[in-house]
Amino acid sequence: MHDSGNGGGRGAGAEVSANGAEQPEFLALERELTVLLRRARANQAEMARQVHPDLESSAYGLLVRLGECGGQRATELAAYIGVGKATMSRQLRALEELGLIAREPDPADGRAWLVDLTPEGRDRVRRVREARRARYAGRLADWDPREVGELARLLGELNRGMES
């Protein structure tokens, strides 16, 4: 991720010409991300079923977010996930019916509600995430732990770059 002086550093993304995108590095990146994302979608569906057989695949990330950040307003969740208010309302209703989340008044604003995992939801999400991390550890057992850390760092950098 170093600037070599030829316009290949950060900030140059918006200036990459069509020819720049045809460089072997970008072709390889596209190919590998496509495979990774396809596998991630399939994996997310499997994890959602493990949390609850009736859980929609798209709602799994919402549960993970609540598990990591605690109670949040529906508008915050919708913005984070990147969906509209109607979609978020539908997903939250379904999660509430499954007993995975509950709503409570926001202590900072009595007109608003916070959504959070129920104890059952928290336990189910925790178990599925632990199993997933164990699978990663098994599949990457022959990697040096520093390489795993570097991969996590680079993926974090990629995710932050995709937000802008």
C-alpha positions as a LaTeX table, in Angstrom:
\begin{tabular}{lrrr}
\hline
Residue & $x$ (\AA) & $y$ (\AA) & $z$ (\AA) \\
\hline
Met1 & 0.00 & 0.00 & 0.00 \\
His2 & 2.90 & 2.32 & $-0.64$ \\
Asp3 & 2.89 & 5.09 & $-3.21$ \\
Ser4 & 5.53 & 4.25 & $-5.76$ \\
Gly5 & 5.46 & 7.75 & $-7.21$ \\
Asn6 & 3.58 & 6.69 & $-10.33$ \\
Gly7 & 0.09 & 7.60 & $-9.13$ \\
Gly8 & $-0.55$ & 4.16 & $-7.64$ \\
Gly9 & $-0.94$ & 5.28 & $-4.04$ \\
Arg10 & $-4.00$ & 6.10 & $-1.98$ \\
Gly11 & $-6.22$ & 8.80 & $-3.29$ \\
Ala12 & $-5.46$ & 7.78 & $-6.84$ \\
Gly13 & $-8.45$ & 5.40 & $-6.93$ \\
Ala14 & $-10.72$ & 7.98 & $-8.50$ \\
Glu15 & $-8.10$ & 8.69 & $-11.14$ \\
Val16 & $-7.46$ & 5.08 & $-12.18$ \\
Ser17 & $-7.95$ & 4.90 & $-15.90$ \\
Ala18 & $-9.64$ & 2.02 & $-17.62$ \\
Asn19 & $-6.16$ & 0.76 & $-18.51$ \\
Gly20 & $-5.03$ & 0.96 & $-14.87$ \\
Ala21 & $-7.91$ & $-1.26$ & $-13.86$ \\
Glu22 & $-6.70$ & $-3.84$ & $-16.38$ \\
Gln23 & $-3.42$ & $-4.32$ & $-14.53$ \\
Pro24 & $-2.91$ & $-7.93$ & $-13.41$ \\
Glu25 & $-3.06$ & $-6.91$ & $-9.74$ \\
Phe26 & $-6.56$ & $-5.44$ & $-10.12$ \\
Leu27 & $-7.75$ & $-8.38$ & $-12.21$ \\
Ala28 & $-6.50$ & $-10.79$ & $-9.54$ \\
Leu29 & $-8.10$ & $-8.67$ & $-6.80$ \\
Glu30 & $-11.45$ & $-8.68$ & $-8.59$ \\
Arg31 & $-11.31$ & $-12.45$ & $-9.12$ \\
Glu32 & $-10.38$ & $-13.24$ & $-5.51$ \\
Leu33 & $-12.94$ & $-10.82$ & $-4.04$ \\
Thr34 & $-15.64$ & $-12.34$ & $-6.26$ \\
Val35 & $-14.84$ & $-15.82$ & $-4.92$ \\
Leu36 & $-14.62$ & $-14.55$ & $-1.34$ \\
Leu37 & $-17.94$ & $-12.70$ & $-1.55$ \\
Arg38 & $-19.72$ & $-15.67$ & $-3.15$ \\
Arg39 & $-18.47$ & $-17.93$ & $-0.35$ \\
Ala40 & $-19.32$ & $-15.32$ & 2.28 \\
Arg41 & $-22.93$ & $-15.12$ & 1.05 \\
Ala42 & $-23.29$ & $-18.89$ & 1.20 \\
Asn43 & $-21.61$ & $-18.97$ & 4.62 \\
Gln44 & $-23.90$ & $-16.20$ & 5.90 \\
Ala45 & $-26.97$ & $-18.19$ & 4.90 \\
Glu46 & $-25.63$ & $-21.23$ & 6.76 \\
Met47 & $-24.83$ & $-19.16$ & 9.86 \\
Ala48 & $-28.28$ & $-17.56$ & 9.80 \\
Arg49 & $-29.88$ & $-21.04$ & 9.77 \\
Gln50 & $-27.68$ & $-22.05$ & 12.70 \\
Val51 & $-28.88$ & $-19.06$ & 14.71 \\
His52 & $-32.51$ & $-19.92$ & 13.89 \\
Pro53 & $-33.95$ & $-22.09$ & 11.09 \\
Asp54 & $-36.36$ & $-19.31$ & 10.08 \\
Leu55 & $-33.79$ & $-16.50$ & 10.09 \\
Glu56 & $-33.27$ & $-14.69$ & 6.79 \\
Ser57 & $-29.68$ & $-14.65$ & 5.63 \\
Ser58 & $-29.67$ & $-10.86$ & 5.34 \\
Ala59 & $-30.60$ & $-10.46$ & 9.02 \\
Tyr60 & $-27.51$ & $-12.28$ & 10.31 \\
Gly61 & $-25.27$ & $-9.21$ & 9.93 \\
Leu62 & $-27.80$ & $-7.18$ & 11.86 \\
Leu63 & $-27.60$ & $-9.62$ & 14.78 \\
Val64 & $-23.79$ & $-9.52$ & 14.70 \\
Arg65 & $-23.86$ & $-5.71$ & 14.76 \\
Leu66 & $-26.16$ & $-5.71$ & 17.79 \\
Gly67 & $-23.94$ & $-8.28$ & 19.48 \\
Glu68 & $-20.88$ & $-6.12$ & 18.95 \\
Cys69 & $-22.37$ & $-2.69$ & 19.65 \\
Gly70 & $-25.35$ & $-3.28$ & 21.91 \\
Gly71 & $-28.66$ & $-1.47$ & 21.70 \\
Gln72 & $-29.12$ & 0.88 & 18.77 \\
Arg73 & $-31.90$ & 2.79 & 17.11 \\
Ala74 & $-33.43$ & 1.29 & 13.99 \\
Thr75 & $-32.28$ & 4.30 & 11.96 \\
Glu76 & $-28.67$ & 3.70 & 13.03 \\
Leu77 & $-28.92$ & 0.05 & 12.08 \\
Ala78 & $-30.48$ & 0.86 & 8.71 \\
Ala79 & $-27.67$ & 3.31 & 7.94 \\
Tyr80 & $-24.98$ & 0.83 & 8.98 \\
Ile81 & $-26.47$ & $-2.08$ & 7.01 \\
Gly82 & $-27.34$ & 0.17 & 4.07 \\
Val83 & $-31.07$ & $-0.46$ & 3.82 \\
Gly84 & $-34.16$ & 1.73 & 3.98 \\
Lys85 & $-36.42$ & 2.22 & 6.97 \\
Ala86 & $-39.13$ & $-0.07$ & 5.56 \\
Thr87 & $-36.69$ & $-2.94$ & 5.03 \\
Met88 & $-35.20$ & $-2.43$ & 8.49 \\
Ser89 & $-38.67$ & $-2.38$ & 10.09 \\
Arg90 & $-39.57$ & $-5.64$ & 8.36 \\
Gln91 & $-36.32$ & $-7.32$ & 9.44 \\
Leu92 & $-36.66$ & $-6.11$ & 13.04 \\
Arg93 & $-40.27$ & $-7.32$ & 13.22 \\
Ala94 & $-39.19$ & $-10.77$ & 12.01 \\
Leu95 & $-36.30$ & $-10.90$ & 14.50 \\
Glu96 & $-38.61$ & $-9.84$ & 17.30 \\
Glu97 & $-41.11$ & $-12.58$ & 16.36 \\
Leu98 & $-38.27$ & $-15.12$ & 16.51 \\
Gly99 & $-37.40$ & $-13.92$ & 20.02 \\
Leu100 & $-33.90$ & $-12.82$ & 19.00 \\
Ile101 & $-34.29$ & $-9.09$ & 19.64 \\
Ala102 & $-36.36$ & $-6.81$ & 21.85 \\
Arg103 & $-37.15$ & $-3.12$ & 21.76 \\
Glu104 & $-36.97$ & $-0.81$ & 24.76 \\
Pro105 & $-37.40$ & 2.93 & 25.17 \\
Asp106 & $-34.24$ & 4.97 & 24.56 \\
Pro107 & $-33.28$ & 6.48 & 27.93 \\
Ala108 & $-31.81$ & 9.48 & 26.09 \\
Asp109 & $-35.04$ & 10.15 & 24.14 \\
Gly110 & $-38.33$ & 8.74 & 25.38 \\
Arg111 & $-39.83$ & 9.04 & 21.89 \\
Ala112 & $-37.26$ & 6.67 & 20.37 \\
Trp113 & $-36.66$ & 2.95 & 20.79 \\
Leu114 & $-33.47$ & 0.94 & 21.09 \\
Val115 & $-33.21$ & $-2.52$ & 19.61 \\
Asp116 & $-30.97$ & $-5.10$ & 21.26 \\
Leu117 & $-30.44$ & $-8.83$ & 21.36 \\
Thr118 & $-32.45$ & $-10.84$ & 23.85 \\
Pro119 & $-30.43$ & $-13.18$ & 26.09 \\
Glu120 & $-31.49$ & $-16.03$ & 23.79 \\
Gly121 & $-30.43$ & $-14.06$ & 20.70 \\
Arg122 & $-27.10$ & $-13.13$ & 22.28 \\
Asp123 & $-26.39$ & $-16.76$ & 23.18 \\
Arg124 & $-27.29$ & $-18.07$ & 19.72 \\
Val125 & $-25.20$ & $-15.46$ & 17.91 \\
Arg126 & $-22.24$ & $-16.06$ & 20.26 \\
Arg127 & $-22.29$ & $-19.82$ & 19.62 \\
Val128 & $-22.44$ & $-19.41$ & 15.83 \\
Arg129 & $-19.63$ & $-16.83$ & 15.82 \\
Glu130 & $-17.43$ & $-19.02$ & 18.01 \\
Ala131 & $-17.97$ & $-21.95$ & 15.65 \\
Arg132 & $-17.14$ & $-19.75$ & 12.66 \\
Arg133 & $-13.90$ & $-18.53$ & 14.25 \\
Ala134 & $-12.98$ & $-22.13$ & 15.05 \\
Arg135 & $-13.49$ & $-23.02$ & 11.36 \\
Tyr136 & $-11.26$ & $-20.11$ & 10.34 \\
Ala137 & $-8.62$ & $-21.22$ & 12.83 \\
Gly138 & $-8.75$ & $-24.75$ & 11.46 \\
Arg139 & $-8.55$ & $-23.68$ & 7.83 \\
Leu140 & $-5.70$ & $-21.26$ & 8.52 \\
Ala141 & $-3.83$ & $-23.49$ & 10.98 \\
Asp142 & $-0.78$ & $-23.61$ & 8.70 \\
Trp143 & $-0.61$ & $-19.81$ & 8.43 \\
Asp144 & 1.73 & $-17.79$ & 10.58 \\
Pro145 & $-0.38$ & $-15.81$ & 13.09 \\
Arg146 & 1.27 & $-12.62$ & 11.81 \\
Glu147 & $-0.07$ & $-13.40$ & 8.33 \\
Val148 & $-3.58$ & $-13.80$ & 9.75 \\
Gly149 & $-3.17$ & $-10.46$ & 11.52 \\
Glu150 & $-1.91$ & $-8.83$ & 8.34 \\
Leu151 & $-4.85$ & $-10.22$ & 6.36 \\
Ala152 & $-7.26$ & $-8.84$ & 8.97 \\
Arg153 & $-5.50$ & $-5.47$ & 8.84 \\
Leu154 & $-5.63$ & $-5.31$ & 5.04 \\
Leu155 & $-9.29$ & $-6.36$ & 4.92 \\
Gly156 & $-10.05$ & $-3.65$ & 7.50 \\
Glu157 & $-8.25$ & $-1.12$ & 5.36 \\
Leu158 & $-10.18$ & $-2.30$ & 2.31 \\
Asn159 & $-13.49$ & $-2.04$ & 4.18 \\
Arg160 & $-12.70$ & 1.50 & 5.35 \\
Gly161 & $-11.73$ & 2.45 & 1.80 \\
Met162 & $-15.02$ & 1.10 & 0.46 \\
Glu163 & $-16.97$ & 3.33 & 2.88 \\
Ser164 & $-15.79$ & 6.51 & 1.20 \\
\hline
\end{tabular}
